[in-house]
PDB file of C-alpha atoms and ligand atoms in Angstrom:
ATOM      1  CA  MET K   1     161.529 114.650  79.684  1.00  0.00           C
ATOM      2  CA  ARG K   2     157.769 115.278  79.995  1.00  0.00           C
ATOM      3  CA  PRO K   3     155.712 115.017  76.747  1.00  0.00           C
ATOM      4  CA  LEU K   4     154.489 118.665  76.750  1.00  0.00           C
ATOM      5  CA  GLN K   5     158.046 119.957  76.787  1.00  0.00           C
ATOM      6  CA  MET K   6     158.590 118.271  73.449  1.00  0.00           C
ATOM      7  CA  LEU K   7     156.076 120.609  71.744  1.00  0.00           C
ATOM      8  CA  PRO K   8     157.149 124.085  70.551  1.00  0.00           C
ATOM      9  CA  LYS K   9     155.886 126.924  72.793  1.00  0.00           C
ATOM     10  CA  THR K  10     154.139 128.739  69.920  1.00  0.00           C
ATOM     11  CA  PHE K  11     152.124 125.642  69.088  1.00  0.00           C
ATOM     12  CA  LEU K  12     150.990 125.356  72.710  1.00  0.00           C
ATOM     13  CA  SER K  13     149.832 128.970  72.912  1.00  0.00           C
ATOM     14  CA  LEU K  14     147.946 128.597  69.633  1.00  0.00           C
ATOM     15  CA  LEU K  15     146.223 125.498  70.934  1.00  0.00           C
ATOM     16  CA  LEU K  16     145.296 127.292  74.157  1.00  0.00           C
ATOM     17  CA  ALA K  17     143.889 130.267  72.222  1.00  0.00           C
ATOM     18  CA  ALA K  18     141.831 127.946  70.011  1.00  0.00           C
ATOM     19  CA  LEU K  19     140.395 126.160  73.031  1.00  0.00           C
ATOM     20  CA  LEU K  20     139.466 129.431  74.752  1.00  0.00           C
ATOM     21  CA  THR K  21     137.730 130.742  71.643  1.00  0.00           C
ATOM     22  CA  ALA K  22     135.812 127.514  71.234  1.00  0.00           C
ATOM     23  CA  THR K  23     134.671 127.583  74.873  1.00  0.00           C
ATOM     24  CA  SER K  24     133.482 131.180  74.769  1.00  0.00           C
ATOM     25  CA  ALA K  25     131.657 130.603  71.481  1.00  0.00           C
ATOM     26  CA  TRP K  26     129.864 127.627  73.010  1.00  0.00           C
ATOM     27  CA  ALA K  27     128.968 129.678  76.081  1.00  0.00           C
ATOM     28  CA  THR K  28     127.313 132.436  74.043  1.00  0.00           C
ATOM     29  CA  ASP K  29     125.366 130.053  71.809  1.00  0.00           C
ATOM     30  CA  HIS K  30     123.942 128.107  74.738  1.00  0.00           C
ATOM     31  CA  PRO K  31     122.547 130.075  77.677  1.00  0.00           C
ATOM     32  CA  ALA K  32     123.744 128.914  81.101  1.00  0.00           C
ATOM     33  CA  LYS K  33     121.897 125.791  82.274  1.00  0.00           C
ATOM     34  CA  LYS K  34     118.874 126.503  84.474  1.00  0.00           C
ATOM     35  CA  ALA K  35     119.537 125.906  88.193  1.00  0.00           C
ATOM     36  CA  GLU K  36     118.171 122.558  89.343  1.00  0.00           C
ATOM     37  CA  LYS K  37     115.352 122.656  91.901  1.00  0.00           C
ATOM     38  CA  THR K  38     114.327 119.420  93.603  1.00  0.00           C
ATOM     39  CA  ALA K  39     110.992 118.614  95.240  1.00  0.00           C
ATOM     40  CA  ILE K  40     109.361 115.651  96.961  1.00  0.00           C
ATOM     41  CA  LEU K  41     105.740 114.786  96.245  1.00  0.00           C
ATOM     42  CA  LEU K  42     104.057 112.402  98.716  1.00  0.00           C
ATOM     43  CA  VAL K  43     101.092 110.626  97.171  1.00  0.00           C
ATOM     44  CA  THR K  44      98.393 108.741  99.051  1.00  0.00           C
ATOM     45  CA  PHE K  45      94.853 107.576  98.403  1.00  0.00           C
ATOM     46  CA  GLY K  46      93.787 110.072 101.079  1.00  0.00           C
ATOM     47  CA  THR K  47      91.374 109.944 103.979  1.00  0.00           C
ATOM     48  CA  SER K  48      88.505 112.016 105.274  1.00  0.00           C
ATOM     49  CA  VAL K  49      88.598 110.340 108.704  1.00  0.00           C
ATOM     50  CA  LYS K  50      89.929 113.029 111.074  1.00  0.00           C
ATOM     51  CA  SER K  51      91.762 110.683 113.452  1.00  0.00           C
ATOM     52  CA  ALA K  52      93.495 109.044 110.473  1.00  0.00           C
ATOM     53  CA  GLN K  53      95.020 112.390 109.538  1.00  0.00           C
ATOM     54  CA  THR K  54      97.439 111.978 112.490  1.00  0.00           C
ATOM     55  CA  ALA K  55      99.134 109.185 110.515  1.00  0.00           C
ATOM     56  CA  PHE K  56      99.740 111.525 107.566  1.00  0.00           C
ATOM     57  CA  ASP K  57     100.985 114.233 109.949  1.00  0.00           C
ATOM     58  CA  HIS K  58     103.464 111.705 111.328  1.00  0.00           C
ATOM     59  CA  ILE K  59     104.822 110.858 107.865  1.00  0.00           C
ATOM     60  CA  ASP K  60     104.990 114.560 107.027  1.00  0.00           C
ATOM     61  CA  ARG K  61     107.076 115.308 110.156  1.00  0.00           C
ATOM     62  CA  ARG K  62     109.399 112.373 109.497  1.00  0.00           C
ATOM     63  CA  VAL K  63     109.972 113.298 105.843  1.00  0.00           C
ATOM     64  CA  ARG K  64     110.585 116.973 106.728  1.00  0.00           C
ATOM     65  CA  THR K  65     113.157 115.902 109.326  1.00  0.00           C
ATOM     66  CA  ALA K  66     114.881 113.570 106.852  1.00  0.00           C
ATOM     67  CA  PHE K  67     114.984 116.154 104.025  1.00  0.00           C
ATOM     68  CA  PRO K  68     114.930 119.585 105.708  1.00  0.00           C
ATOM     69  CA  ALA K  69     116.169 121.517 102.659  1.00  0.00           C
ATOM     70  CA  THR K  70     113.760 120.016 100.119  1.00  0.00           C
ATOM     71  CA  GLU K  71     110.323 121.288  99.111  1.00  0.00           C
ATOM     72  CA  ILE K  72     107.717 118.714 100.232  1.00  0.00           C
ATOM     73  CA  ARG K  73     104.170 118.560  98.870  1.00  0.00           C
ATOM     74  CA  TRP K  74     101.209 116.182  99.094  1.00  0.00           C
ATOM     75  CA  ALA K  75      98.675 114.806  96.637  1.00  0.00           C
ATOM     76  CA  TYR K  76      95.609 112.587  97.142  1.00  0.00           C
ATOM     77  CA  THR K  77      94.614 110.182  94.379  1.00  0.00           C
ATOM     78  CA  SER K  78      90.974 109.835  95.503  1.00  0.00           C
ATOM     79  CA  LYS K  79      88.694 112.422  93.897  1.00  0.00           C
ATOM     80  CA  ILE K  80      85.848 111.473  96.248  1.00  0.00           C
ATOM     81  CA  ILE K  81      88.020 112.291  99.256  1.00  0.00           C
ATOM     82  CA  ARG K  82      89.402 115.505  97.735  1.00  0.00           C
ATOM     83  CA  ASP K  83      85.852 116.694  96.986  1.00  0.00           C
ATOM     84  CA  LYS K  84      84.632 115.719 100.456  1.00  0.00           C
ATOM     85  CA  LEU K  85      87.474 117.590 102.190  1.00  0.00           C
ATOM     86  CA  ALA K  86      86.837 120.664 100.025  1.00  0.00           C
ATOM     87  CA  ARG K  87      83.096 120.590 100.754  1.00  0.00           C
ATOM     88  CA  GLU K  88      83.190 119.784 104.457  1.00  0.00           C
ATOM     89  CA  GLU K  89      86.442 121.311 105.663  1.00  0.00           C
ATOM     90  CA  GLY K  90      87.301 123.874 102.996  1.00  0.00           C
ATOM     91  CA  LYS K  91      90.591 122.050 102.461  1.00  0.00           C
ATOM     92  CA  SER K  92      92.037 122.145  98.977  1.00  0.00           C
ATOM     93  CA  LEU K  93      94.088 119.068  98.093  1.00  0.00           C
ATOM     94  CA  ASP K  94      95.749 118.365  94.778  1.00  0.00           C
ATOM     95  CA  SER K  95      95.550 115.281  92.612  1.00  0.00           C
ATOM     96  CA  PRO K  96      99.011 113.986  91.629  1.00  0.00           C
ATOM     97  CA  GLY K  97      98.569 115.559  88.163  1.00  0.00           C
ATOM     98  CA  MET K  98      97.638 118.949  89.612  1.00  0.00           C
ATOM     99  CA  ALA K  99     100.517 118.828  92.105  1.00  0.00           C
ATOM    100  CA  LEU K 100     103.019 117.990  89.351  1.00  0.00           C
ATOM    101  CA  ALA K 101     101.661 120.790  87.141  1.00  0.00           C
ATOM    102  CA  ARG K 102     102.134 123.254  90.024  1.00  0.00           C
ATOM    103  CA  LEU K 103     105.693 122.017  90.661  1.00  0.00           C
ATOM    104  CA  MET K 104     106.424 122.444  86.957  1.00  0.00           C
ATOM    105  CA  ASP K 105     104.985 125.951  87.046  1.00  0.00           C
ATOM    106  CA  ASP K 106     107.027 126.787  90.150  1.00  0.00           C
ATOM    107  CA  GLY K 107     110.233 125.890  88.312  1.00  0.00           C
ATOM    108  CA  TYR K 108     111.069 122.525  89.883  1.00  0.00           C
ATOM    109  CA  THR K 109     113.278 120.455  87.595  1.00  0.00           C
ATOM    110  CA  LYS K 110     113.606 117.205  89.541  1.00  0.00           C
ATOM    111  CA  VAL K 111     110.791 115.516  91.459  1.00  0.00           C
ATOM    112  CA  ALA K 112     110.856 112.400  93.618  1.00  0.00           C
ATOM    113  CA  VAL K 113     107.284 111.126  93.869  1.00  0.00           C
ATOM    114  CA  GLN K 114     106.844 108.797  96.836  1.00  0.00           C
ATOM    115  CA  SER K 115     103.895 106.438  96.735  1.00  0.00           C
ATOM    116  CA  LEU K 116     102.433 105.925 100.198  1.00  0.00           C
ATOM    117  CA  HIS K 117     100.456 102.976  98.899  1.00  0.00           C
ATOM    118  CA  MET K 118     100.821  99.508 100.368  1.00  0.00           C
ATOM    119  CA  ILE K 119     101.292  97.482  97.189  1.00  0.00           C
ATOM    120  CA  PRO K 120     102.238  98.184  93.570  1.00  0.00           C
ATOM    121  CA  GLY K 121      98.624  97.870  92.372  1.00  0.00           C
ATOM    122  CA  GLU K 122      96.378  99.792  90.015  1.00  0.00           C
ATOM    123  CA  GLU K 123      96.809 103.182  91.705  1.00  0.00           C
ATOM    124  CA  PHE K 124     100.582 102.861  91.881  1.00  0.00           C
ATOM    125  CA  TYR K 125     100.926 102.066  88.178  1.00  0.00           C
ATOM    126  CA  ALA K 126      98.555 104.880  87.194  1.00  0.00           C
ATOM    127  CA  LEU K 127     100.681 107.254  89.257  1.00  0.00           C
ATOM    128  CA  LYS K 128     103.891 105.985  87.684  1.00  0.00           C
ATOM    129  CA  ASP K 129     102.551 106.231  84.123  1.00  0.00           C
ATOM    130  CA  ASN K 130     101.135 109.729  84.580  1.00  0.00           C
ATOM    131  CA  ALA K 131     104.147 111.100  86.467  1.00  0.00           C
ATOM    132  CA  ARG K 132     106.473 109.937  83.700  1.00  0.00           C
ATOM    133  CA  LEU K 133     104.596 112.091  81.168  1.00  0.00           C
ATOM    134  CA  PHE K 134     105.468 115.301  83.046  1.00  0.00           C
ATOM    135  CA  ALA K 135     109.170 114.641  82.443  1.00  0.00           C
ATOM    136  CA  TRP K 136     108.471 114.584  78.674  1.00  0.00           C
ATOM    137  CA  MET K 137     107.129 118.123  78.560  1.00  0.00           C
ATOM    138  CA  GLU K 138     109.332 120.918  77.315  1.00  0.00           C
ATOM    139  CA  GLY K 139     110.613 123.600  79.669  1.00  0.00           C
ATOM    140  CA  GLY K 140     109.613 121.978  82.895  1.00  0.00           C
ATOM    141  CA  ILE K 141     110.476 119.044  85.079  1.00  0.00           C
ATOM    142  CA  SER K 142     113.338 117.121  83.498  1.00  0.00           C
ATOM    143  CA  ARG K 143     113.520 114.152  85.872  1.00  0.00           C
ATOM    144  CA  ILE K 144     110.783 112.337  87.787  1.00  0.00           C
ATOM    145  CA  VAL K 145     111.304 109.130  89.747  1.00  0.00           C
ATOM    146  CA  VAL K 146     108.467 107.350  91.536  1.00  0.00           C
ATOM    147  CA  GLY K 147     109.489 105.579  94.779  1.00  0.00           C
ATOM    148  CA  SER K 148     108.187 102.066  95.500  1.00  0.00           C
ATOM    149  CA  PRO K 149     105.170 101.487  97.718  1.00  0.00           C
ATOM    150  CA  LEU K 150     105.563  99.917 101.172  1.00  0.00           C
ATOM    151  CA  LEU K 151     105.366  96.169 100.534  1.00  0.00           C
ATOM    152  CA  SER K 152     107.847  95.968  97.675  1.00  0.00           C
ATOM    153  CA  ASP K 153     109.960  93.066  98.902  1.00  0.00           C
ATOM    154  CA  ASP K 154     110.073  90.279 101.501  1.00  0.00           C
ATOM    155  CA  GLU K 155     112.219  92.308 103.868  1.00  0.00           C
ATOM    156  CA  ALA K 156     109.736  95.196 103.932  1.00  0.00           C
ATOM    157  CA  MET K 157     106.893  92.741 104.591  1.00  0.00           C
ATOM    158  CA  ASP K 158     108.720  91.109 107.513  1.00  0.00           C
ATOM    159  CA  LYS K 159     109.692  94.475 108.998  1.00  0.00           C
ATOM    160  CA  THR K 160     106.117  95.757 108.762  1.00  0.00           C
ATOM    161  CA  LEU K 161     104.653  92.605 110.316  1.00  0.00           C
ATOM    162  CA  GLN K 162     107.205  92.784 113.130  1.00  0.00           C
ATOM    163  CA  ALA K 163     106.422  96.460 113.763  1.00  0.00           C
ATOM    164  CA  VAL K 164     102.707  95.635 114.092  1.00  0.00           C
ATOM    165  CA  LEU K 165     103.474  92.794 116.498  1.00  0.00           C
ATOM    166  CA  ASP K 166     105.797  94.960 118.593  1.00  0.00           C
ATOM    167  CA  LYS K 167     103.745  98.141 118.667  1.00  0.00           C
ATOM    168  CA  GLU K 168     100.091  97.340 118.116  1.00  0.00           C
ATOM    169  CA  VAL K 169      99.380  93.909 119.532  1.00  0.00           C
ATOM    170  CA  PRO K 170      98.764  94.300 123.267  1.00  0.00           C
ATOM    171  CA  ARG K 171     101.527  92.847 125.460  1.00  0.00           C
ATOM    172  CA  ASP K 172      99.084  90.669 127.393  1.00  0.00           C
ATOM    173  CA  ARG K 173      97.876  88.796 124.305  1.00  0.00           C
ATOM    174  CA  LYS K 174      97.895  85.054 124.989  1.00  0.00           C
ATOM    175  CA  LYS K 175      99.471  82.631 122.503  1.00  0.00           C
ATOM    176  CA  ASP K 176      96.122  81.130 121.442  1.00  0.00           C
ATOM    177  CA  GLU K 177      94.545  84.534 120.773  1.00  0.00           C
ATOM    178  CA  ALA K 178      94.509  85.431 117.081  1.00  0.00           C
ATOM    179  CA  VAL K 179      95.653  88.615 115.387  1.00  0.00           C
ATOM    180  CA  VAL K 180      93.699  89.346 112.202  1.00  0.00           C
ATOM    181  CA  LEU K 181      95.308  91.969 109.981  1.00  0.00           C
ATOM    182  CA  MET K 182      92.930  93.762 107.636  1.00  0.00           C
ATOM    183  CA  GLY K 183      94.564  94.394 104.267  1.00  0.00           C
ATOM    184  CA  HIS K 184      92.781  96.281 101.499  1.00  0.00           C
ATOM    185  CA  GLY K 185      93.145  93.757  98.664  1.00  0.00           C
ATOM    186  CA  THR K 186      92.523  94.312  94.971  1.00  0.00           C
ATOM    187  CA  SER K 187      91.502  92.576  91.756  1.00  0.00           C
ATOM    188  CA  HIS K 188      94.895  93.661  90.298  1.00  0.00           C
ATOM    189  CA  TYR K 189      97.501  90.885  90.123  1.00  0.00           C
ATOM    190  CA  ALA K 190      99.503  92.689  92.826  1.00  0.00           C
ATOM    191  CA  ASN K 191      96.998  91.137  95.251  1.00  0.00           C
ATOM    192  CA  ALA K 192      99.505  88.247  95.315  1.00  0.00           C
ATOM    193  CA  VAL K 193     101.375  90.333  97.895  1.00  0.00           C
ATOM    194  CA  TYR K 194      98.688  89.468 100.455  1.00  0.00           C
ATOM    195  CA  GLY K 195      99.220  85.729  99.913  1.00  0.00           C
ATOM    196  CA  ASN K 196     102.923  86.169 100.598  1.00  0.00           C
ATOM    197  CA  LEU K 197     102.117  88.371 103.576  1.00  0.00           C
ATOM    198  CA  MET K 198      99.824  85.696 105.044  1.00  0.00           C
ATOM    199  CA  TYR K 199     102.560  83.079 104.603  1.00  0.00           C
ATOM    200  CA  ARG K 200     105.158  85.315 106.286  1.00  0.00           C
ATOM    201  CA  ALA K 201     102.744  86.235 109.101  1.00  0.00           C
ATOM    202  CA  GLN K 202     102.044  82.569 109.844  1.00  0.00           C
ATOM    203  CA  ARG K 203     105.761  81.816 109.814  1.00  0.00           C
ATOM    204  CA  LEU K 204     106.286  84.538 112.399  1.00  0.00           C
ATOM    205  CA  ASP K 205     103.426  83.371 114.620  1.00  0.00           C
ATOM    206  CA  PRO K 206     100.863  80.673 113.678  1.00  0.00           C
ATOM    207  CA  HIS K 207      97.981  82.791 114.982  1.00  0.00           C
ATOM    208  CA  ILE K 208      98.535  85.870 112.864  1.00  0.00           C
ATOM    209  CA  TYR K 209      96.235  85.987 109.851  1.00  0.00           C
ATOM    210  CA  VAL K 210      95.866  88.338 106.905  1.00  0.00           C
ATOM    211  CA  ALA K 211      92.377  88.969 105.518  1.00  0.00           C
ATOM    212  CA  THR K 212      91.485  91.526 102.854  1.00  0.00           C
ATOM    213  CA  VAL K 213      88.418  93.663 102.183  1.00  0.00           C
ATOM    214  CA  GLU K 214      88.470  93.326  98.394  1.00  0.00           C
ATOM    215  CA  GLY K 215      90.848  90.488  97.543  1.00  0.00           C
ATOM    216  CA  SER K 216      92.215  87.188  98.710  1.00  0.00           C
ATOM    217  CA  PRO K 217      92.551  85.855 101.393  1.00  0.00           C
ATOM    218  CA  SER K 218      89.008  87.030 102.130  1.00  0.00           C
ATOM    219  CA  PHE K 219      87.478  87.494 105.562  1.00  0.00           C
ATOM    220  CA  ASP K 220      85.468  84.268 105.008  1.00  0.00           C
ATOM    221  CA  ASP K 221      88.697  82.359 104.260  1.00  0.00           C
ATOM    222  CA  ILE K 222      90.197  83.516 107.545  1.00  0.00           C
ATOM    223  CA  MET K 223      86.983  83.032 109.545  1.00  0.00           C
ATOM    224  CA  ALA K 224      86.978  79.360 108.459  1.00  0.00           C
ATOM    225  CA  MET K 225      90.546  78.985 109.749  1.00  0.00           C
ATOM    226  CA  LEU K 226      89.729  80.661 113.074  1.00  0.00           C
ATOM    227  CA  LEU K 227      86.745  78.368 113.621  1.00  0.00           C
ATOM    228  CA  GLN K 228      88.732  75.292 112.665  1.00  0.00           C
ATOM    229  CA  LYS K 229      91.452  76.246 115.153  1.00  0.00           C
ATOM    230  CA  LYS K 230      88.814  77.009 117.829  1.00  0.00           C
ATOM    231  CA  ILE K 231      90.014  80.561 118.391  1.00  0.00           C
ATOM    232  CA  LYS K 232      88.107  82.342 121.182  1.00  0.00           C
ATOM    233  CA  LYS K 233      89.559  85.842 120.927  1.00  0.00           C
ATOM    234  CA  ALA K 234      90.995  87.899 118.070  1.00  0.00           C
ATOM    235  CA  TYR K 235      92.656  91.303 117.799  1.00  0.00           C
ATOM    236  CA  LEU K 236      91.622  93.162 114.648  1.00  0.00           C
ATOM    237  CA  ILE K 237      94.280  95.483 113.239  1.00  0.00           C
ATOM    238  CA  PRO K 238      94.185  97.477 109.978  1.00  0.00           C
ATOM    239  CA  PHE K 239      97.105  96.679 107.673  1.00  0.00           C
ATOM    240  CA  MET K 240      96.680  99.936 105.793  1.00  0.00           C
ATOM    241  CA  THR K 241      98.450 103.298 105.675  1.00  0.00           C
ATOM    242  CA  VAL K 242      95.813 104.879 107.920  1.00  0.00           C
ATOM    243  CA  ALA K 243      92.995 103.636 110.124  1.00  0.00           C
ATOM    244  CA  GLY K 244      90.421 105.189 107.814  1.00  0.00           C
ATOM    245  CA  ASP K 245      86.969 104.273 106.614  1.00  0.00           C
ATOM    246  CA  HIS K 246      87.609 100.518 106.156  1.00  0.00           C
ATOM    247  CA  ALA K 247      89.100 100.232 109.646  1.00  0.00           C
ATOM    248  CA  THR K 248      86.498 102.294 111.482  1.00  0.00           C
ATOM    249  CA  ASN K 249      83.469 100.915 109.624  1.00  0.00           C
ATOM    250  CA  ASP K 250      84.128  97.584 107.861  1.00  0.00           C
ATOM    251  CA  MET K 251      86.413  96.312 110.611  1.00  0.00           C
ATOM    252  CA  ALA K 252      85.310  97.881 113.893  1.00  0.00           C
ATOM    253  CA  GLY K 253      81.910  99.404 113.010  1.00  0.00           C
ATOM    254  CA  SER K 254      78.578  98.750 114.718  1.00  0.00           C
ATOM    255  CA  GLU K 255      76.845  97.314 111.605  1.00  0.00           C
ATOM    256  CA  PRO K 256      76.025  93.586 111.892  1.00  0.00           C
ATOM    257  CA  ASP K 257      78.381  92.785 108.973  1.00  0.00           C
ATOM    258  CA  SER K 258      81.469  94.495 110.419  1.00  0.00           C
ATOM    259  CA  TRP K 259      84.324  92.053 111.025  1.00  0.00           C
ATOM    260  CA  LYS K 260      84.027  92.686 114.759  1.00  0.00           C
ATOM    261  CA  ASN K 261      80.346  91.687 114.813  1.00  0.00           C
ATOM    262  CA  LEU K 262      80.758  88.756 112.403  1.00  0.00           C
ATOM    263  CA  LEU K 263      83.370  87.321 114.792  1.00  0.00           C
ATOM    264  CA  LYS K 264      81.130  87.943 117.797  1.00  0.00           C
ATOM    265  CA  LYS K 265      78.308  86.076 116.067  1.00  0.00           C
ATOM    266  CA  GLU K 266      80.598  83.035 115.869  1.00  0.00           C
ATOM    267  CA  GLY K 267      81.475  83.326 119.560  1.00  0.00           C
ATOM    268  CA  ILE K 268      84.876  84.938 119.003  1.00  0.00           C
ATOM    269  CA  GLU K 269      85.611  87.978 121.151  1.00  0.00           C
ATOM    270  CA  ALA K 270      86.957  90.769 118.893  1.00  0.00           C
ATOM    271  CA  LYS K 271      89.248  93.574 120.006  1.00  0.00           C
ATOM    272  CA  PRO K 272      89.851  96.226 117.307  1.00  0.00           C
ATOM    273  CA  VAL K 273      93.054  98.280 117.423  1.00  0.00           C
ATOM    274  CA  LEU K 274      92.501 101.499 115.484  1.00  0.00           C
ATOM    275  CA  LYS K 275      95.945 102.552 114.354  1.00  0.00           C
ATOM    276  CA  GLY K 276      97.345 103.007 110.844  1.00  0.00           C
ATOM    277  CA  LEU K 277     100.728 101.673 109.730  1.00  0.00           C
ATOM    278  CA  ALA K 278     101.909 105.211 108.996  1.00  0.00           C
ATOM    279  CA  GLU K 279     101.849 105.866 112.751  1.00  0.00           C
ATOM    280  CA  LEU K 280     104.649 103.338 113.295  1.00  0.00           C
ATOM    281  CA  ASP K 281     108.226 104.635 112.950  1.00  0.00           C
ATOM    282  CA  PRO K 282     109.758 101.382 111.647  1.00  0.00           C
ATOM    283  CA  VAL K 283     107.151 101.396 108.857  1.00  0.00           C
ATOM    284  CA  VAL K 284     107.751 105.044 107.944  1.00  0.00           C
ATOM    285  CA  ASP K 285     111.489 104.166 107.857  1.00  0.00           C
ATOM    286  CA  ILE K 286     110.735 101.839 104.918  1.00  0.00           C
ATOM    287  CA  TRP K 287     108.923 104.549 102.945  1.00  0.00           C
ATOM    288  CA  ILE K 288     111.753 106.994 103.674  1.00  0.00           C
ATOM    289  CA  ALA K 289     114.301 104.428 102.439  1.00  0.00           C
ATOM    290  CA  HIS K 290     112.297 104.086  99.193  1.00  0.00           C
ATOM    291  CA  LEU K 291     112.187 107.877  98.886  1.00  0.00           C
ATOM    292  CA  LYS K 292     115.980 108.088  99.381  1.00  0.00           C
ATOM    293  CA  THR K 293     116.435 105.570  96.552  1.00  0.00           C
ATOM    294  CA  ALA K 294     114.137 107.654  94.314  1.00  0.00           C
ATOM    295  CA  LEU K 295     116.071 110.854  95.111  1.00  0.00           C
ATOM    296  CA  ALA K 296     119.356 109.075  94.383  1.00  0.00           C
ATOM    297  CA  HIS K 297     118.070 108.187  90.912  1.00  0.00           C
ATOM    298  CA  LEU K 298     117.034 111.735  89.976  1.00  0.00           C
TER     299      LEU K 298
HETATM  300 CO1  LIG E   1      88.761 100.765  99.675  1.00  0.00          CO
END
């Protein structure tokens, strides 16, 4: 005999009536839950270098293909670049805060913010802290998750280094010709990433070096190594999201203190490759994987 059959029929109908009343009372007291609307916000430092914009266009296409049904917006963290683009090109770009406020106003309830930064440094943590506050406000976005920047683990570092070797270093490079990757670098403790990157680069190929503009290893550190190893030719490649201002000027520029000219002065032939990491599909795959993880946690 099944357990329900042991109960008198009248008791069962009373129970059912009580449950129905309770449910309808609850439904009238609490208005139906607002429909969830999900958006993706891509956040980068930004660039005002026109040719570097192609790298952002590439990411944009890839993200739209991966998430065709989701609203996708952009924000630039650099105020200098936003102002410059507004002044010179009439382009209006949002800061992350402005973009999140607009999403809130447009009724989005869940937002995956994907950092297109290289390392979890100062800008990444500022973005994470500020984004979190939007989820605290009443009547707006209820969930915000910030996706990790590119170089978040060893695997991502190895994949990115390999992609640069496969797609940016010319095929006819000889074994004793160096590849110098230009990282940004920072005074934030996340600069430690570049030390790990240098170690992993050297493990992959003893003539790949990582030098940074603002951190360690510095260009002088790497120059000393190149001279000690009697390197005669070096490929210079930006290890940044886009080949922007640092790549075109500090690395490959015509000023006497550009990396290209400093190498030349020491008798090392320098060949700059002006391509940003965001132009490489295997690298964008990593950002998209981080974005998928963020969306899964919404
Ligand atoms: Co900079």
